[in-house]
XYZ file of C-alpha atoms in Angstrom:
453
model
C 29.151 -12.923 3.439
C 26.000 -14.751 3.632
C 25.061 -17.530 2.119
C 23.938 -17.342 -1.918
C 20.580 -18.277 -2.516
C 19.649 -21.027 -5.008
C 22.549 -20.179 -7.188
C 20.246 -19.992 -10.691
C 21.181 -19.459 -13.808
C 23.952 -17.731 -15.226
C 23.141 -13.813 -16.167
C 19.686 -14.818 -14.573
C 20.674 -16.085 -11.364
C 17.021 -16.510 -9.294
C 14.642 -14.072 -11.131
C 13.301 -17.125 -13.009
C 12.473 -19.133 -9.713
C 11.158 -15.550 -8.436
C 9.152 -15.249 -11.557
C 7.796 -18.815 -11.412
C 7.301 -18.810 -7.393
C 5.952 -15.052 -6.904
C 5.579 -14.266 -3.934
C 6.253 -17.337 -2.103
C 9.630 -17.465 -3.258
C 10.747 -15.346 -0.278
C 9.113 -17.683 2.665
C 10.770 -21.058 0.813
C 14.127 -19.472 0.603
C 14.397 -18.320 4.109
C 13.514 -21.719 5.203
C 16.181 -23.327 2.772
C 18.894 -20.373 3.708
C 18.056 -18.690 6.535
C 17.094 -15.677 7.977
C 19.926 -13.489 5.993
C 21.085 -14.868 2.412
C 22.185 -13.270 -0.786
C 20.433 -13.118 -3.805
C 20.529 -12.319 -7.306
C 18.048 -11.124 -9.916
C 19.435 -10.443 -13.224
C 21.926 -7.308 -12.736
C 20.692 -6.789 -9.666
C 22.790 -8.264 -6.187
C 21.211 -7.944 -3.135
C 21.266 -9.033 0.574
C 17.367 -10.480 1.799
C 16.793 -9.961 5.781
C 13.686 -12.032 7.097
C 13.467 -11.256 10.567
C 12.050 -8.239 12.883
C 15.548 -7.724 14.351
C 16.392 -7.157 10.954
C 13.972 -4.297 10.093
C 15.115 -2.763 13.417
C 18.520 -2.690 12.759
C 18.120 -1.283 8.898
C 14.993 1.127 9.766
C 15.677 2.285 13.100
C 18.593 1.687 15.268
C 21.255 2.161 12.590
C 18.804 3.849 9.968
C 21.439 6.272 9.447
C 23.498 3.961 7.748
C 21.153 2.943 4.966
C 19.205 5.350 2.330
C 17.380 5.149 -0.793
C 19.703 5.074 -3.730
C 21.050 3.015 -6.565
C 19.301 1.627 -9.906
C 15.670 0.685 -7.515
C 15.212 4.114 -6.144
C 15.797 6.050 -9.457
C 13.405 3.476 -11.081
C 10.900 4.801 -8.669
C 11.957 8.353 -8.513
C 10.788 8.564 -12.606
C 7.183 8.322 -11.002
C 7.423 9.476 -7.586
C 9.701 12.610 -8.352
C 11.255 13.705 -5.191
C 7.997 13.281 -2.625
C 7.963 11.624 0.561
C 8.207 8.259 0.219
C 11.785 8.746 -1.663
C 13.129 11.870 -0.529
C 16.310 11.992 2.098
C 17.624 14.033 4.207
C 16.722 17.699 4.815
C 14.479 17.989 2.044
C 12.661 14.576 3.266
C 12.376 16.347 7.113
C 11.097 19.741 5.937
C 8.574 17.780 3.825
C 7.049 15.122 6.639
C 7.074 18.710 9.484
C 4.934 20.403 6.809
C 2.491 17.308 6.380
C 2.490 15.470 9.457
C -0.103 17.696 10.863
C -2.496 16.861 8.117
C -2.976 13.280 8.870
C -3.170 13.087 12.601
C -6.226 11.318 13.741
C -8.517 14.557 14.461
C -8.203 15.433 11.019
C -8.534 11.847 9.701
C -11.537 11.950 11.773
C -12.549 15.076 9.453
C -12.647 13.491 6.674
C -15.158 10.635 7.537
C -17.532 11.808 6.419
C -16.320 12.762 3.042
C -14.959 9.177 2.693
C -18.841 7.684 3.387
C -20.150 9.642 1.216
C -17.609 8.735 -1.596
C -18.464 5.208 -0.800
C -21.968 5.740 -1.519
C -21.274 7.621 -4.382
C -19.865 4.155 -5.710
C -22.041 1.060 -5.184
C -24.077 1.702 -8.251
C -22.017 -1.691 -9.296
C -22.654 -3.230 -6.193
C -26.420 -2.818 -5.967
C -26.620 -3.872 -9.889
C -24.705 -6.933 -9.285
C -26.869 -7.853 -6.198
C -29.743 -7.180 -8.225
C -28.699 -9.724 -11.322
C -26.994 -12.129 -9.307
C -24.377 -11.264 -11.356
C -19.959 -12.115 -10.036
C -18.486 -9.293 -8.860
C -14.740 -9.212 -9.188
C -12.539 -8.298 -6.139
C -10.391 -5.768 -7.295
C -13.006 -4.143 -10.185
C -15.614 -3.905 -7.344
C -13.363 -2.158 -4.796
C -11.115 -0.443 -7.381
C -14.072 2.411 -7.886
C -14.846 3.166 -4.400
C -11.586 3.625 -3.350
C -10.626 5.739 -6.257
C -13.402 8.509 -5.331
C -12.913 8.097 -1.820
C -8.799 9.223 -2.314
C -9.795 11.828 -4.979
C -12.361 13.202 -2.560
C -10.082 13.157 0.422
C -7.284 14.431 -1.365
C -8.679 16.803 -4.201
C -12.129 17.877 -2.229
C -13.633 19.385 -5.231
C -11.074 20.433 -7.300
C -10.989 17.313 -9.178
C -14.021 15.988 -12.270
C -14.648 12.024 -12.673
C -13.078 12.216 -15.980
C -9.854 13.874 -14.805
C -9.738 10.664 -11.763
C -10.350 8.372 -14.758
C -7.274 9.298 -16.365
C -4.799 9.735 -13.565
C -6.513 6.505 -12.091
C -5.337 4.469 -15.320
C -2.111 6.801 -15.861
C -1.084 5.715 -12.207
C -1.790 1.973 -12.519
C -0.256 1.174 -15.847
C 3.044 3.430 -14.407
C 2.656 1.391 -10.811
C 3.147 -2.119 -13.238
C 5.898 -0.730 -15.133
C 7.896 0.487 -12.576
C 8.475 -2.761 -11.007
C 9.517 -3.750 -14.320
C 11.711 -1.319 -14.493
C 13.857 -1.631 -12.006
C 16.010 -4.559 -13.758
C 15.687 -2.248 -16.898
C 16.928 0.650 -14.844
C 20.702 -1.590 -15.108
C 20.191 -1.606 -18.750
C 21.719 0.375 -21.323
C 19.204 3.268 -22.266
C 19.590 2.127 -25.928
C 18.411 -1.462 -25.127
C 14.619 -1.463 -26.203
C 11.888 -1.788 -23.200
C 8.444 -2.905 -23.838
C 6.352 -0.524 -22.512
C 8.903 2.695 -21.875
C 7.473 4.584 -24.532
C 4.044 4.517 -22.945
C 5.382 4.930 -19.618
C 6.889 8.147 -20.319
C 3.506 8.988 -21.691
C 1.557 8.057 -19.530
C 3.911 10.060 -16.891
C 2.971 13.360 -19.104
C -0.454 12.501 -18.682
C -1.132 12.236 -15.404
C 1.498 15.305 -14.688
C -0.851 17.518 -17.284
C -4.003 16.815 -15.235
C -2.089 17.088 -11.741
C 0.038 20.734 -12.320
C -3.676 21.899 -13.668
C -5.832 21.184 -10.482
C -3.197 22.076 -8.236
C -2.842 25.752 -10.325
C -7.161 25.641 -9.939
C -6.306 24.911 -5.880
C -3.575 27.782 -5.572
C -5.787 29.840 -7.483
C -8.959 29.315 -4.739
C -6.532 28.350 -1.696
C -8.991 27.410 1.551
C -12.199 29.726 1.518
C -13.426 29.491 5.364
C -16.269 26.787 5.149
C -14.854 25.331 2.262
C -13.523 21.584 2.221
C -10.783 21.706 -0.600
C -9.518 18.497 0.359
C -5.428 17.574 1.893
C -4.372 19.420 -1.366
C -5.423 22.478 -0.350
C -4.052 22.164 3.106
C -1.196 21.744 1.228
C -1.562 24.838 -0.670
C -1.893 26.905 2.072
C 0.576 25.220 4.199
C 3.789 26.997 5.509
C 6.964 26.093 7.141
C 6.915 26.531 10.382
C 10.885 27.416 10.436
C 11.444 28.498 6.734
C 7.667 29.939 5.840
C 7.753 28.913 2.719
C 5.435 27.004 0.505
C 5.532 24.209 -1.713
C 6.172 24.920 -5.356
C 3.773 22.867 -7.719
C 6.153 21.099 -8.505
C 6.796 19.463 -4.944
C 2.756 19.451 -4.514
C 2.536 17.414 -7.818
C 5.477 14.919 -5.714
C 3.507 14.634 -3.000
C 0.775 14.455 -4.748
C 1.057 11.321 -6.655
C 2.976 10.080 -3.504
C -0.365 10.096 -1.301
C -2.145 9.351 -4.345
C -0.242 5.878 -4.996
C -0.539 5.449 -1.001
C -4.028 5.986 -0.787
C -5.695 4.713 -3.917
C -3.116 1.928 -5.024
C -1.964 -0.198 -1.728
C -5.767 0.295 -0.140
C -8.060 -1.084 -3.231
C -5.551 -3.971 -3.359
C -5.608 -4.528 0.354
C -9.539 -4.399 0.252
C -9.808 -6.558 -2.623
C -7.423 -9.243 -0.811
C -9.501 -8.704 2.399
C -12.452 -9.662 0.449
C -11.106 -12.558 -1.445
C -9.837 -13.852 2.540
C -13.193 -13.500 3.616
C -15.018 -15.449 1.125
C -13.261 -18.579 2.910
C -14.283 -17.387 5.874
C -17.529 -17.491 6.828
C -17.108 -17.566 11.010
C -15.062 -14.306 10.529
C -17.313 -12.763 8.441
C -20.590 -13.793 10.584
C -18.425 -11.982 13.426
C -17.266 -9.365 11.253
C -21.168 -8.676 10.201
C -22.154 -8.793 14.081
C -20.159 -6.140 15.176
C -21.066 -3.822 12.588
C -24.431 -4.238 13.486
C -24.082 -3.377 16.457
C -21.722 -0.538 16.705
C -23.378 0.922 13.744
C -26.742 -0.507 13.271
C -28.493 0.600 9.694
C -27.338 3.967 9.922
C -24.131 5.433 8.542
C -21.039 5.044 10.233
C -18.682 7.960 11.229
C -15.665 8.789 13.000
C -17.170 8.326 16.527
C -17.835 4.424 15.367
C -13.993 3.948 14.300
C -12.785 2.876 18.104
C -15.590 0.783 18.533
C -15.016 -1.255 15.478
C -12.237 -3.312 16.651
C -12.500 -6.594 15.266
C -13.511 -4.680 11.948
C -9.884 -3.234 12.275
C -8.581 -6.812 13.500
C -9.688 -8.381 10.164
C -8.236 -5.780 8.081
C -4.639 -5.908 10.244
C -5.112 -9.979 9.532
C -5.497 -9.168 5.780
C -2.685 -7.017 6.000
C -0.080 -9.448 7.168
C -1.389 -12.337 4.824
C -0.960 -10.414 2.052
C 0.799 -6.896 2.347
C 0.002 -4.947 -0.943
C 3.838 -3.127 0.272
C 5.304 -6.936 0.456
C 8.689 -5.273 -0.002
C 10.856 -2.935 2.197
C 14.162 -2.095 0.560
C 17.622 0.512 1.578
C 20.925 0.806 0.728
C 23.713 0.910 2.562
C 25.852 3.991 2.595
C 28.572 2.640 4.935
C 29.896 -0.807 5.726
C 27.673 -2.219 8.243
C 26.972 -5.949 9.442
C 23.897 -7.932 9.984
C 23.076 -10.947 12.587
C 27.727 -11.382 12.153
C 27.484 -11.012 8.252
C 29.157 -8.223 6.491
C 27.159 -5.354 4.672
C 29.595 -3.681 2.710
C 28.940 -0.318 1.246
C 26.090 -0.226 -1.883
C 24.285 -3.023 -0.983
C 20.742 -3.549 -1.615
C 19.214 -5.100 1.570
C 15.486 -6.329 0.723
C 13.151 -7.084 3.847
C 10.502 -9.023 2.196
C 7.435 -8.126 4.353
C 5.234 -11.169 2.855
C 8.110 -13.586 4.456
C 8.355 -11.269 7.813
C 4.374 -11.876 8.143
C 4.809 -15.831 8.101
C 7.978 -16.173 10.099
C 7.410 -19.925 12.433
C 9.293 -18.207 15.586
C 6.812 -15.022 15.506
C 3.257 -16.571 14.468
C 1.602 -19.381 14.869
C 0.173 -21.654 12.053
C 0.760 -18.653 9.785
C -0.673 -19.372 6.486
C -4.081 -19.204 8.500
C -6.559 -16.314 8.460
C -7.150 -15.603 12.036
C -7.973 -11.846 12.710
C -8.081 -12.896 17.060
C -3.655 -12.510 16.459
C -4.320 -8.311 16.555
C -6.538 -8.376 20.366
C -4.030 -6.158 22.436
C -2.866 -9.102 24.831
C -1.763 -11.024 22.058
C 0.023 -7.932 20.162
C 2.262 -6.950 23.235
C 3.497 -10.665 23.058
C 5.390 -10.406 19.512
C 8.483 -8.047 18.597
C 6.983 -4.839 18.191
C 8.139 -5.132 14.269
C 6.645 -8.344 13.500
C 3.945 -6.824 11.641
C 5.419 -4.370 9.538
C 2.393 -3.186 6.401
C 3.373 -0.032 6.853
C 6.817 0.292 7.274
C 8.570 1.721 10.142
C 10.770 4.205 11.895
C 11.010 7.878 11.128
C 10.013 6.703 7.491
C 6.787 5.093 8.404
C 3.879 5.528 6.148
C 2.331 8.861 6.901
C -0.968 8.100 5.970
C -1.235 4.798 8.241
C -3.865 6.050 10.508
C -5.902 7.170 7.420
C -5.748 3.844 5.667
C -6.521 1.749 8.383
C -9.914 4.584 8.915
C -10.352 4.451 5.211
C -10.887 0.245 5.239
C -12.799 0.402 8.478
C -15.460 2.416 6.716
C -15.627 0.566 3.810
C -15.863 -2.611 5.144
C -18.657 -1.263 7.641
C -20.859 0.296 5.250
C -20.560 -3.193 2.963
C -21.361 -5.549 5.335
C -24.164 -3.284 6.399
C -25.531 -3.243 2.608
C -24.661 -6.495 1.550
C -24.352 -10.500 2.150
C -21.570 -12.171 0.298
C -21.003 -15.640 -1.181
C -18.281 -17.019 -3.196
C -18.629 -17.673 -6.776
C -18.191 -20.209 -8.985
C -15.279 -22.680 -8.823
C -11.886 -21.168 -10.260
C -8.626 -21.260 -10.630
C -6.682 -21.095 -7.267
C -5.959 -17.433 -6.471
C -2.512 -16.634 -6.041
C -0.255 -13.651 -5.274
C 1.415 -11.586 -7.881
C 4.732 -9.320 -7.348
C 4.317 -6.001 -8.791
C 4.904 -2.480 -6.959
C 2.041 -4.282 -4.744
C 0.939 -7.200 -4.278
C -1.362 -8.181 -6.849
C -4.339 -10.840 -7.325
C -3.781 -13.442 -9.953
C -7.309 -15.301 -10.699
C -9.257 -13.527 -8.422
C -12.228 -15.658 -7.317
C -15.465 -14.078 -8.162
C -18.197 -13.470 -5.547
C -21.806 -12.860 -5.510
C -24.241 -10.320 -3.152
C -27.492 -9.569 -2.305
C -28.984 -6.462 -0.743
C -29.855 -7.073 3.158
C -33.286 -5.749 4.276
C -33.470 -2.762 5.867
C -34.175 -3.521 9.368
């Protein structure tokens, strides 16, 4: 077996360090034990794997040996029903045929323009902050932008601000308490939870206002002319080799799947791209050049995507700093073995992504923000899984290509609009395990409107 990290305390074992540590308690603990040690958190036993050979073997080479079960999974399932990112098997493959052709690039490229324009729907804070000189916080200030942009790409028009209000704040609380709940997933059910009576609330919520627009987008299905958004692609969408349909209750699934996706892990990678950059002032200077010229003072679109490469470069260097998904977790189904250690059967194996994205052998220096590790020569020289935000293998995230389009734009169209500067002097900023990876004392920042040109 490998070796057992820390040791802790007893019942405990290492969630206090973990607690205390965050999410630098992976990177120190693979440098104390190696790239494959055992670990405990409360009731919960696992195996941690730190290296891209590792994510290989679990996610693709032997993937078959390793699913998505036990106390974690169900914990997640209470939000994310049976949808893509947690469904198995048959069910999982007729799901991802049915969707896949929804979020190819052609059609990401489709929905460019509805993503601008939900951008500019949402810079009223912006433009008031730049006029008052007043901080902007990271995640408040992308938070809003990114929430209509997903509810416009997803919903089209199907969906009112007041109903992405509520499923916005439904989805977030639920988002914190599920990581919570995992541990409390080992718990009796008559041990009290804080927060489980909300959290079931808070489920019937968001469900109410979901199962009501997607009966108002079966009802209209896809007039010709009509954007409706990927929900009603959904809608109409059949099996190729069954032709069937998804029930509402499988579109609510997949629903709050690309929902959590698109909304959650973007506005907290943006916000952390942001915070990065206001430490950076060569990067952004570079960042601000290239946007000016690809895109000038006009409004970006999907022909501008390609040629915003080191706009894409900074966001990939964001990503592996700080992954909002710093976690990729499985369970084995079989007896299996790892690097020579065993794997026996019902094992939690954790590949902390955050720990993955500073491994010594595969980057250089790699607490430091440098966006010049994503040029193409210098990508084909790592393992192809050293970089990992996304996940991998036939489970990859599907909407990958449309997150990456989604920051591109609104990164272009705020560097167009605005100059940044840091804030006062604060408390250092530090990341937070949750579902995501969260921002702890997020630095304020200040902007001004640029002149038009």
């Amino acid at each position: 077996m490998p070796p057992l990290a820390g040791g802790g305390l007893p019942l405990l074992g290492s969630l206090p360090a973990l607690l205390s540590q965050q999410a630098e308690f992976f990177p120190r603990t693979r440098m104390r034990h190696g790239d494959v040690y055992r670990l405990r958190l409360g009731p919960l036993g696992m195996i941690v794997v730190n290296h891209p050979r590792h994510v290989q073997h679990v996610l693709r080479d032997h993937s078959s040996k390793y699913g998505k079960g036990g106390a974690l999974w169900d914990s997640l399932r209470t939000l994310l029903g049976n949808g893509l990112g947690v469904s198995e098997g048959d069910y999982w493959l007729r799901q991802r045929r049915m969707m896949q052709p929804h979020f190819h690039r052609e059609r990401v490229d489709q929905l460019a323009g509805v993503m601008v324009d939900a951008i500019d729907d949402e810079l009223e804070i912006w433009d008031v902050a730049a006029r008052t000189g007043s901080p902007l916080d990271p995640m408040h200030a992308v938070s809003p932008l990114v929430m209509k942009l997903i509810a416009r790409a997803l919903f089209g028009g199907d969906i009112n601000r007041e109903e992405i209000e509520l499923v916005t704040a439904r989805v977030t609380f639920a988002v914190n308490y599920v990581f919570r709940g995992i541990v409390a997933q080992e718990l009796p059910a008559w041990v009290p939870v804080p927060g489980r009576r909300r959290y079931q609330q808070a489920l019937r919520d968001m469900d109410a206002v979901l199962l009501k627009i997607i009966e108002r987008s079966q009802r209209r299905q896809q007039r010709a002319g009509d954007h409706g958004g990927l929900l009603a692609m959904l809608v109409s969408g059949v099996d190729p080799e069954t032709g069937r349909r998804m029930t509402a209750s499988q579109l609510r699934d997949e629903v709050v799947n690309l929902f959590l996706a698109g909304y959650e892990t973007t506005a907290v990678a943006l916000a952390w791209t942001l915070q990065l950059l206001m430490h950076e002032p060569a990067v952004m200077a570079e960042l601000r050049a290239e946007v000016d010229s690809v895109v000038g003072r006009g409004r970006p679109d999907a022909s501008h995507l390609a040629k915003l490469s080191y706009t894409r470069m900074v966001f990939q260097e964001s990503l592996r700093v700080r992954p909002p998904l710093w976690w990729l977790v499985r369970v084995a189904v079989v007896d299996d073995e790892i690097d020579g250690f065993h794997v026996p059967a019902g094992t939690l194996v954790l590949a902390p992504t955050y720990a993955i994205h500073r491994h010594p052998e595969l980057w250089e220096d790699p607490d430091r923000f440098d966006p010049g590790r994503f040029t193409p020569e210098r990508t084909a020289s790592r393992h192809k899984l050293a970089w990992i935000p996304f996940g991998t293998g036939q489970r990859q995230c599907i909407g990958s290509t449309f997150a990456l389009a989604e920051a591109q734009l609104v990164l272009a169209r705020l560097v167009q609009r605005y100059t940044f500067a840091a804030g006062p002097p604060r408390r250092t900023v530090v990341p937070a395990l949750s579902m995501t990876l969260l921002m702890k004392n997020g630095a304020p920042f200040r902007v001004t409107r640029r002149s038009p040109a």
